[in-house]
Each structure stands twice: as C-alpha cells, then as structure tokens.
Amino acid sequence: MNERGGRLGHLIPVLLFVLFFVLCCGVLTGVFLRAAALRQQTEVYSAAVQLCRNQAEQYRAGQAAPGSYWYDEDFRPTPAGEGAYRVEITQTVQEQAAGQLCTGEIRAYDQKEQPLYALEAAVFLPGEEAAHGE
Amino acid sequence: MENRRFRVGSVAVLFTVVLLCVAIFAALTVTTALADERTAQRYGEHVYRQYACENLGQQWLAQARAYQAGLGPLPENTRQEADGGLSVSIQGDSMELRIRLSPEGQLEQWSCTPQWQPEEHWQLWQ
C-alpha cells in the first residue's frame, strides 16, 4: 500500500508538468493563430490599397468607367460576382469654367462586402473632351 | 526509483527548453505581424494623402486653365512666370505638389513628394 502511494505521489509532479505543458502549448497555439489572422488581415488590406490605387490610375487615364470590377487574389480581373475583391467606382462631375472636374470615389470590398479601403481620385477634363468614362 | 526520477527530470528540462524556444518564436511572429500591419496602415494613409493632394492639384488645374482661357480669375497662391506660364506649390497633409503650366496650357511639371522633416532631437553621435 505504501509502495502504491509512493508511486502515485511520484506521478503527481509528472501530471502537473504535463498539464502545464499542455496549457503552454495551447497558449502558444493561440498566439500563432492570432499572428496568422493578423497577417491575413494585413495581406487583404494591402491588396485593397493596391487595387484602389490601380483603379484610381486607370480612372484618371479614362480607362475605368464608373461601376464594379471583380479581382481574384492575384489581382486578375474575374467575371462579375466571382472574385475575392470588388472595386467600385462612383463618380461625381462638377462643371467648371474651362471643362469638367470628375471625382471618382473608389472603394474596395472583400467577398463578404466588408469595406476595406477607399480612395478619391479627381481628374480635370478640358471642355473639348467628352464626359469622363463615357 | 532514482533512475526513473532522473529520466522524468531530463524530459522536463527538455520540454521546458522546447517551450521556451517556441515561446520566443511566437513572440517574434506576433511582433513581425504587428510591424507588417503598421507598415501596411502607413502605406494606406500615405496613398490616401497623396491622392488628396493630387486632387487639390486637379482643382487648381481647372482654375488655371479657366484663367488662361480668360474665363476666370488667377487661382490663389499661383505664381505667374516671366514667359506667361503658371506655377503653384500646393501643401497637402505632409505632401507637396508642384505644378507648372506652360503659356499654352501644357503641363510641364507635376511632382508630388512627401515633405521630409528631419528629426533634430536625437543625439546619436554625442
């Protein structure tokens, strides 16, 4: 009986250590998962910034009309509704004395339609040019 | 019994060292992820400020072209060059945009640069 009690007494520190080890592993796994989630958020945000910037330059150059554009994770255009990102351009036109000042509001959304980033790009078109994007 | 205690202790020390190493890797991973997030946020803010400054430039361009066509007054803070061209320096939020228009209305300069402010309080070499 004493020998059995001694064995159990010997196992208690081992069990405590195993419990401590498992707890530490759980905490560290949580930390790694949190870092992975943070990295994923950063990648999505950076992609949204890049897509908005590209779209703004195309808008200024007159190559992007108001509307929605879909892109996959590699920034390749995809058919409507199938991409990982949606970039939307809405336009306001102000008549100026010598032409038009077109301002495009460019917004990027993810698949769940959560807004990721927004940018405003303006371009002045002299009077002889047609309305932007038309 | 002594042997068994010795073996358990060795494993405990080994596992503790492994835990410490993994904890250090976890801390480094989180630190790197946070730094990446800060960098991405700053880049996003920089792009936003740059476009806000360039939008002001487009507004100035509209007014300047109207002035050159005789349809409006000279825009504020605009300098008239000796050759009849127009130039302006637009200060945005930590950005500076310099534009120059030829007398014919052609863009000769459009440079948007961040304003660099030196840190003068650090004393690195004293």
PDB file of N, CA, C and O in Angstrom, chain A residues 17-68:
ATOM      1  N   PHE A  17       3.258  18.614 -14.522  1.00  0.00           N
ATOM      2  CA  PHE A  17       4.106  19.131 -15.598  1.00  0.00           C
ATOM      3  C   PHE A  17       3.446  18.937 -16.964  1.00  0.00           C
ATOM      4  O   PHE A  17       3.484  19.835 -17.812  1.00  0.00           O
ATOM      5  N   VAL A  18       2.811  17.750 -17.154  1.00  0.00           N
ATOM      6  CA  VAL A  18       2.120  17.507 -18.422  1.00  0.00           C
ATOM      7  C   VAL A  18       0.996  18.524 -18.603  1.00  0.00           C
ATOM      8  O   VAL A  18       0.799  19.081 -19.692  1.00  0.00           O
ATOM      9  N   LEU A  19       0.264  18.787 -17.512  1.00  0.00           N
ATOM     10  CA  LEU A  19      -0.811  19.776 -17.581  1.00  0.00           C
ATOM     11  C   LEU A  19      -0.257  21.154 -17.937  1.00  0.00           C
ATOM     12  O   LEU A  19      -0.798  21.865 -18.807  1.00  0.00           O
ATOM     13  N   PHE A  20       0.824  21.524 -17.305  1.00  0.00           N
ATOM     14  CA  PHE A  20       1.470  22.808 -17.587  1.00  0.00           C
ATOM     15  C   PHE A  20       1.936  22.877 -19.045  1.00  0.00           C
ATOM     16  O   PHE A  20       1.742  23.884 -19.735  1.00  0.00           O
ATOM     17  N   PHE A  21       2.496  21.759 -19.509  1.00  0.00           N
ATOM     18  CA  PHE A  21       2.982  21.709 -20.889  1.00  0.00           C
ATOM     19  C   PHE A  21       1.830  21.871 -21.886  1.00  0.00           C
ATOM     20  O   PHE A  21       1.932  22.639 -22.848  1.00  0.00           O
ATOM     21  N   VAL A  22       0.731  21.152 -21.586  1.00  0.00           N
ATOM     22  CA  VAL A  22      -0.423  21.245 -22.492  1.00  0.00           C
ATOM     23  C   VAL A  22      -0.989  22.661 -22.483  1.00  0.00           C
ATOM     24  O   VAL A  22      -1.336  23.227 -23.532  1.00  0.00           O
ATOM     25  N   LEU A  23      -1.061  23.270 -21.304  1.00  0.00           N
ATOM     26  CA  LEU A  23      -1.557  24.651 -21.219  1.00  0.00           C
ATOM     27  C   LEU A  23      -0.667  25.594 -22.022  1.00  0.00           C
ATOM     28  O   LEU A  23      -1.154  26.447 -22.780  1.00  0.00           O
ATOM     29  N   CYS A  24       0.634  25.437 -21.854  1.00  0.00           N
ATOM     30  CA  CYS A  24       1.565  26.312 -22.597  1.00  0.00           C
ATOM     31  C   CYS A  24       1.415  26.099 -24.099  1.00  0.00           C
ATOM     32  O   CYS A  24       1.430  27.062 -24.880  1.00  0.00           O
ATOM     33  N   CYS A  25       1.264  24.834 -24.516  1.00  0.00           N
ATOM     34  CA  CYS A  25       1.076  24.558 -25.943  1.00  0.00           C
ATOM     35  C   CYS A  25      -0.194  25.229 -26.449  1.00  0.00           C
ATOM     36  O   CYS A  25      -0.215  25.796 -27.552  1.00  0.00           O
ATOM     37  N   GLY A  26      -1.252  25.194 -25.662  1.00  0.00           N
ATOM     38  CA  GLY A  26      -2.499  25.842 -26.060  1.00  0.00           C
ATOM     39  C   GLY A  26      -2.335  27.335 -26.204  1.00  0.00           C
ATOM     40  O   GLY A  26      -2.780  27.938 -27.193  1.00  0.00           O
ATOM     41  N   VAL A  27      -1.686  27.941 -25.228  1.00  0.00           N
ATOM     42  CA  VAL A  27      -1.467  29.394 -25.290  1.00  0.00           C
ATOM     43  C   VAL A  27      -0.620  29.761 -26.503  1.00  0.00           C
ATOM     44  O   VAL A  27      -0.937  30.698 -27.259  1.00  0.00           O
ATOM     45  N   LEU A  28       0.444  29.004 -26.736  1.00  0.00           N
ATOM     46  CA  LEU A  28       1.325  29.309 -27.869  1.00  0.00           C
ATOM     47  C   LEU A  28       0.603  29.092 -29.195  1.00  0.00           C
ATOM     48  O   LEU A  28       0.789  29.871 -30.138  1.00  0.00           O
ATOM     49  N   THR A  29      -0.229  28.058 -29.264  1.00  0.00           N
ATOM     50  CA  THR A  29      -1.009  27.852 -30.495  1.00  0.00           C
ATOM     51  C   THR A  29      -1.942  29.037 -30.733  1.00  0.00           C
ATOM     52  O   THR A  29      -2.079  29.522 -31.861  1.00  0.00           O
ATOM     53  N   GLY A  30      -2.549  29.533 -29.663  1.00  0.00           N
ATOM     54  CA  GLY A  30      -3.409  30.711 -29.791  1.00  0.00           C
ATOM     55  C   GLY A  30      -2.632  31.915 -30.290  1.00  0.00           C
ATOM     56  O   GLY A  30      -3.116  32.673 -31.140  1.00  0.00           O
ATOM     57  N   VAL A  31      -1.421  32.078 -29.780  1.00  0.00           N
ATOM     58  CA  VAL A  31      -0.594  33.215 -30.219  1.00  0.00           C
ATOM     59  C   VAL A  31      -0.252  33.077 -31.696  1.00  0.00           C
ATOM     60  O   VAL A  31      -0.350  34.047 -32.469  1.00  0.00           O
ATOM     61  N   PHE A  32       0.103  31.861 -32.124  1.00  0.00           N
ATOM     62  CA  PHE A  32       0.428  31.657 -33.543  1.00  0.00           C
ATOM     63  C   PHE A  32      -0.804  31.893 -34.429  1.00  0.00           C
ATOM     64  O   PHE A  32      -0.697  32.492 -35.508  1.00  0.00           O
ATOM     65  N   LEU A  33      -1.961  31.433 -33.966  1.00  0.00           N
ATOM     66  CA  LEU A  33      -3.180  31.635 -34.749  1.00  0.00           C
ATOM     67  C   LEU A  33      -3.522  33.116 -34.857  1.00  0.00           C
ATOM     68  O   LEU A  33      -3.944  33.609 -35.902  1.00  0.00           O
ATOM     69  N   ARG A  34      -3.316  33.844 -33.751  1.00  0.00           N
ATOM     70  CA  ARG A  34      -3.579  35.289 -33.759  1.00  0.00           C
ATOM     71  C   ARG A  34      -2.638  35.993 -34.745  1.00  0.00           C
ATOM     72  O   ARG A  34      -3.058  36.873 -35.500  1.00  0.00           O
ATOM     73  N   ALA A  35      -1.379  35.585 -34.741  1.00  0.00           N
ATOM     74  CA  ALA A  35      -0.418  36.180 -35.673  1.00  0.00           C
ATOM     75  C   ALA A  35      -0.803  35.864 -37.109  1.00  0.00           C
ATOM     76  O   ALA A  35      -0.704  36.727 -37.990  1.00  0.00           O
ATOM     77  N   ALA A  36      -1.261  34.635 -37.348  1.00  0.00           N
ATOM     78  CA  ALA A  36      -1.665  34.265 -38.715  1.00  0.00           C
ATOM     79  C   ALA A  36      -2.872  35.091 -39.156  1.00  0.00           C
ATOM     80  O   ALA A  36      -2.934  35.554 -40.305  1.00  0.00           O
ATOM     81  N   ALA A  37      -3.827  35.296 -38.241  1.00  0.00           N
ATOM     82  CA  ALA A  37      -5.014  36.094 -38.588  1.00  0.00           C
ATOM     83  C   ALA A  37      -4.616  37.540 -38.884  1.00  0.00           C
ATOM     84  O   ALA A  37      -5.122  38.161 -39.828  1.00  0.00           O
ATOM     85  N   LEU A  38      -3.703  38.065 -38.079  1.00  0.00           N
ATOM     86  CA  LEU A  38      -3.225  39.438 -38.277  1.00  0.00           C
ATOM     87  C   LEU A  38      -2.537  39.576 -39.635  1.00  0.00           C
ATOM     88  O   LEU A  38      -2.739  40.549 -40.366  1.00  0.00           O
ATOM     89  N   ARG A  39      -1.741  38.570 -39.958  1.00  0.00           N
ATOM     90  CA  ARG A  39      -1.035  38.591 -41.246  1.00  0.00           C
ATOM     91  C   ARG A  39      -2.034  38.528 -42.417  1.00  0.00           C
ATOM     92  O   ARG A  39      -1.863  39.212 -43.426  1.00  0.00           O
ATOM     93  N   GLN A  40      -3.059  37.733 -42.252  1.00  0.00           N
ATOM     94  CA  GLN A  40      -4.079  37.619 -43.298  1.00  0.00           C
ATOM     95  C   GLN A  40      -4.798  38.956 -43.482  1.00  0.00           C
ATOM     96  O   GLN A  40      -5.020  39.411 -44.604  1.00  0.00           O
ATOM     97  N   GLN A  41      -5.146  39.614 -42.347  1.00  0.00           N
ATOM     98  CA  GLN A  41      -5.791  40.929 -42.429  1.00  0.00           C
ATOM     99  C   GLN A  41      -4.894  41.928 -43.152  1.00  0.00           C
ATOM    100  O   GLN A  41      -5.354  42.720 -43.978  1.00  0.00           O
ATOM    101  N   THR A  42      -3.605  41.885 -42.826  1.00  0.00           N
ATOM    102  CA  THR A  42      -2.663  42.815 -43.445  1.00  0.00           C
ATOM    103  C   THR A  42      -2.581  42.576 -44.944  1.00  0.00           C
ATOM    104  O   THR A  42      -2.556  43.523 -45.737  1.00  0.00           O
ATOM    105  N   GLU A  43      -2.555  41.310 -45.344  1.00  0.00           N
ATOM    106  CA  GLU A  43      -2.485  40.993 -46.772  1.00  0.00           C
ATOM    107  C   GLU A  43      -3.722  41.506 -47.501  1.00  0.00           C
ATOM    108  O   GLU A  43      -3.619  42.088 -48.586  1.00  0.00           O
ATOM    109  N   VAL A  44      -4.878  41.318 -46.898  1.00  0.00           N
ATOM    110  CA  VAL A  44      -6.127  41.765 -47.528  1.00  0.00           C
ATOM    111  C   VAL A  44      -6.143  43.292 -47.641  1.00  0.00           C
ATOM    112  O   VAL A  44      -6.502  43.858 -48.676  1.00  0.00           O
ATOM    113  N   TYR A  45      -5.713  43.974 -46.570  1.00  0.00           N
ATOM    114  CA  TYR A  45      -5.689  45.438 -46.580  1.00  0.00           C
ATOM    115  C   TYR A  45      -4.712  45.950 -47.648  1.00  0.00           C
ATOM    116  O   TYR A  45      -5.031  46.866 -48.409  1.00  0.00           O
ATOM    117  N   SER A  46      -3.513  45.341 -47.702  1.00  0.00           N
ATOM    118  CA  SER A  46      -2.532  45.774 -48.696  1.00  0.00           C
ATOM    119  C   SER A  46      -3.059  45.552 -50.103  1.00  0.00           C
ATOM    120  O   SER A  46      -2.862  46.392 -50.996  1.00  0.00           O
ATOM    121  N   ALA A  47      -3.728  44.426 -50.315  1.00  0.00           N
ATOM    122  CA  ALA A  47      -4.308  44.157 -51.632  1.00  0.00           C
ATOM    123  C   ALA A  47      -5.362  45.198 -51.975  1.00  0.00           C
ATOM    124  O   ALA A  47      -5.428  45.675 -53.115  1.00  0.00           O
ATOM    125  N   ALA A  48      -6.167  45.580 -50.987  1.00  0.00           N
ATOM    126  CA  ALA A  48      -7.210  46.584 -51.236  1.00  0.00           C
ATOM    127  C   ALA A  48      -6.588  47.927 -51.606  1.00  0.00           C
ATOM    128  O   ALA A  48      -7.060  48.613 -52.524  1.00  0.00           O
ATOM    129  N   VAL A  49      -5.526  48.308 -50.897  1.00  0.00           N
ATOM    130  CA  VAL A  49      -4.846  49.575 -51.211  1.00  0.00           C
ATOM    131  C   VAL A  49      -4.311  49.535 -52.637  1.00  0.00           C
ATOM    132  O   VAL A  49      -4.484  50.474 -53.424  1.00  0.00           O
ATOM    133  N   GLN A  50      -3.674  48.421 -52.979  1.00  0.00           N
ATOM    134  CA  GLN A  50      -3.075  48.304 -54.305  1.00  0.00           C
ATOM    135  C   GLN A  50      -4.153  48.328 -55.396  1.00  0.00           C
ATOM    136  O   GLN A  50      -3.996  48.997 -56.420  1.00  0.00           O
ATOM    137  N   LEU A  51      -5.247  47.625 -55.162  1.00  0.00           N
ATOM    138  CA  LEU A  51      -6.327  47.597 -56.154  1.00  0.00           C
ATOM    139  C   LEU A  51      -6.947  48.978 -56.331  1.00  0.00           C
ATOM    140  O   LEU A  51      -7.221  49.410 -57.452  1.00  0.00           O
ATOM    141  N   CYS A  52      -7.167  49.685 -55.203  1.00  0.00           N
ATOM    142  CA  CYS A  52      -7.742  51.034 -55.299  1.00  0.00           C
ATOM    143  C   CYS A  52      -6.797  51.966 -56.042  1.00  0.00           C
ATOM    144  O   CYS A  52      -7.233  52.791 -56.848  1.00  0.00           O
ATOM    145  N   ARG A  53      -5.516  51.823 -55.768  1.00  0.00           N
ATOM    146  CA  ARG A  53      -4.547  52.690 -56.432  1.00  0.00           C
ATOM    147  C   ARG A  53      -4.524  52.416 -57.946  1.00  0.00           C
ATOM    148  O   ARG A  53      -4.504  53.352 -58.754  1.00  0.00           O
ATOM    149  N   ASN A  54      -4.485  51.142 -58.294  1.00  0.00           N
ATOM    150  CA  ASN A  54      -4.502  50.795 -59.724  1.00  0.00           C
ATOM    151  C   ASN A  54      -5.760  51.323 -60.397  1.00  0.00           C
ATOM    152  O   ASN A  54      -5.717  51.877 -61.492  1.00  0.00           O
ATOM    153  N   GLN A  55      -6.878  51.146 -59.712  1.00  0.00           N
ATOM    154  CA  GLN A  55      -8.151  51.575 -60.300  1.00  0.00           C
ATOM    155  C   GLN A  55      -8.191  53.097 -60.422  1.00  0.00           C
ATOM    156  O   GLN A  55      -8.723  53.634 -61.392  1.00  0.00           O
ATOM    157  N   ALA A  56      -7.613  53.789 -59.437  1.00  0.00           N
ATOM    158  CA  ALA A  56      -7.582  55.254 -59.495  1.00  0.00           C
ATOM    159  C   ALA A  56      -6.767  55.733 -60.690  1.00  0.00           C
ATOM    160  O   ALA A  56      -7.164  56.682 -61.388  1.00  0.00           O
ATOM    161  N   GLU A  57      -5.635  55.077 -60.934  1.00  0.00           N
ATOM    162  CA  GLU A  57      -4.817  55.480 -62.087  1.00  0.00           C
ATOM    163  C   GLU A  57      -5.545  55.200 -63.397  1.00  0.00           C
ATOM    164  O   GLU A  57      -5.484  55.994 -64.334  1.00  0.00           O
ATOM    165  N   GLN A  58      -6.238  54.060 -63.456  1.00  0.00           N
ATOM    166  CA  GLN A  58      -6.999  53.758 -64.672  1.00  0.00           C
ATOM    167  C   GLN A  58      -8.137  54.758 -64.853  1.00  0.00           C
ATOM    168  O   GLN A  58      -8.444  55.173 -65.971  1.00  0.00           O
ATOM    169  N   TYR A  59      -8.750  55.143 -63.742  1.00  0.00           N
ATOM    170  CA  TYR A  59      -9.844  56.114 -63.818  1.00  0.00           C
ATOM    171  C   TYR A  59      -9.326  57.452 -64.342  1.00  0.00           C
ATOM    172  O   TYR A  59      -9.935  58.070 -65.221  1.00  0.00           O
ATOM    173  N   ARG A  60      -8.184  57.873 -63.818  1.00  0.00           N
ATOM    174  CA  ARG A  60      -7.616  59.141 -64.275  1.00  0.00           C
ATOM    175  C   ARG A  60      -7.255  59.100 -65.755  1.00  0.00           C
ATOM    176  O   ARG A  60      -7.340  60.099 -66.446  1.00  0.00           O
ATOM    177  N   ALA A  61      -6.803  57.928 -66.191  1.00  0.00           N
ATOM    178  CA  ALA A  61      -6.412  57.797 -67.599  1.00  0.00           C
ATOM    179  C   ALA A  61      -7.621  57.593 -68.502  1.00  0.00           C
ATOM    180  O   ALA A  61      -7.457  57.446 -69.717  1.00  0.00           O
ATOM    181  N   GLY A  62      -8.808  57.538 -67.924  1.00  0.00           N
ATOM    182  CA  GLY A  62     -10.010  57.356 -68.727  1.00  0.00           C
ATOM    183  C   GLY A  62     -10.243  55.917 -69.140  1.00  0.00           C
ATOM    184  O   GLY A  62     -11.010  55.645 -70.068  1.00  0.00           O
ATOM    185  N   GLN A  63      -9.590  54.969 -68.464  1.00  0.00           N
ATOM    186  CA  GLN A  63      -9.745  53.559 -68.855  1.00  0.00           C
ATOM    187  C   GLN A  63     -10.643  52.784 -67.902  1.00  0.00           C
ATOM    188  O   GLN A  63     -10.748  51.563 -68.019  1.00  0.00           O
ATOM    189  N   ALA A  64     -11.218  53.452 -66.921  1.00  0.00           N
ATOM    190  CA  ALA A  64     -12.108  52.771 -65.983  1.00  0.00           C
ATOM    191  C   ALA A  64     -13.347  53.626 -65.793  1.00  0.00           C
ATOM    192  O   ALA A  64     -13.273  54.734 -65.272  1.00  0.00           O
ATOM    193  N   ALA A  65     -14.463  53.099 -66.245  1.00  0.00           N
ATOM    194  CA  ALA A  65     -15.740  53.809 -66.116  1.00  0.00           C
ATOM    195  C   ALA A  65     -16.343  53.515 -64.745  1.00  0.00           C
ATOM    196  O   ALA A  65     -15.979  52.532 -64.097  1.00  0.00           O
ATOM    197  N   PRO A  66     -17.263  54.348 -64.287  1.00  0.00           N
ATOM    198  CA  PRO A  66     -17.947  54.040 -63.028  1.00  0.00           C
ATOM    199  C   PRO A  66     -18.641  52.681 -63.105  1.00  0.00           C
ATOM    200  O   PRO A  66     -19.186  52.314 -64.131  1.00  0.00           O
ATOM    201  N   GLY A  67     -18.578  51.951 -62.007  1.00  0.00           N
ATOM    202  CA  GLY A  67     -19.157  50.609 -61.969  1.00  0.00           C
ATOM    203  C   GLY A  67     -18.384  49.725 -61.011  1.00  0.00           C
ATOM    204  O   GLY A  67     -17.589  50.212 -60.208  1.00  0.00           O
ATOM    205  N   SER A  68     -18.623  48.427 -61.104  1.00  0.00           N
ATOM    206  CA  SER A  68     -17.949  47.470 -60.219  1.00  0.00           C
ATOM    207  C   SER A  68     -17.010  46.589 -61.024  1.00  0.00           C
ATOM    208  O   SER A  68     -17.321  46.209 -62.155  1.00  0.00           O
TER     209      SER A  68
END
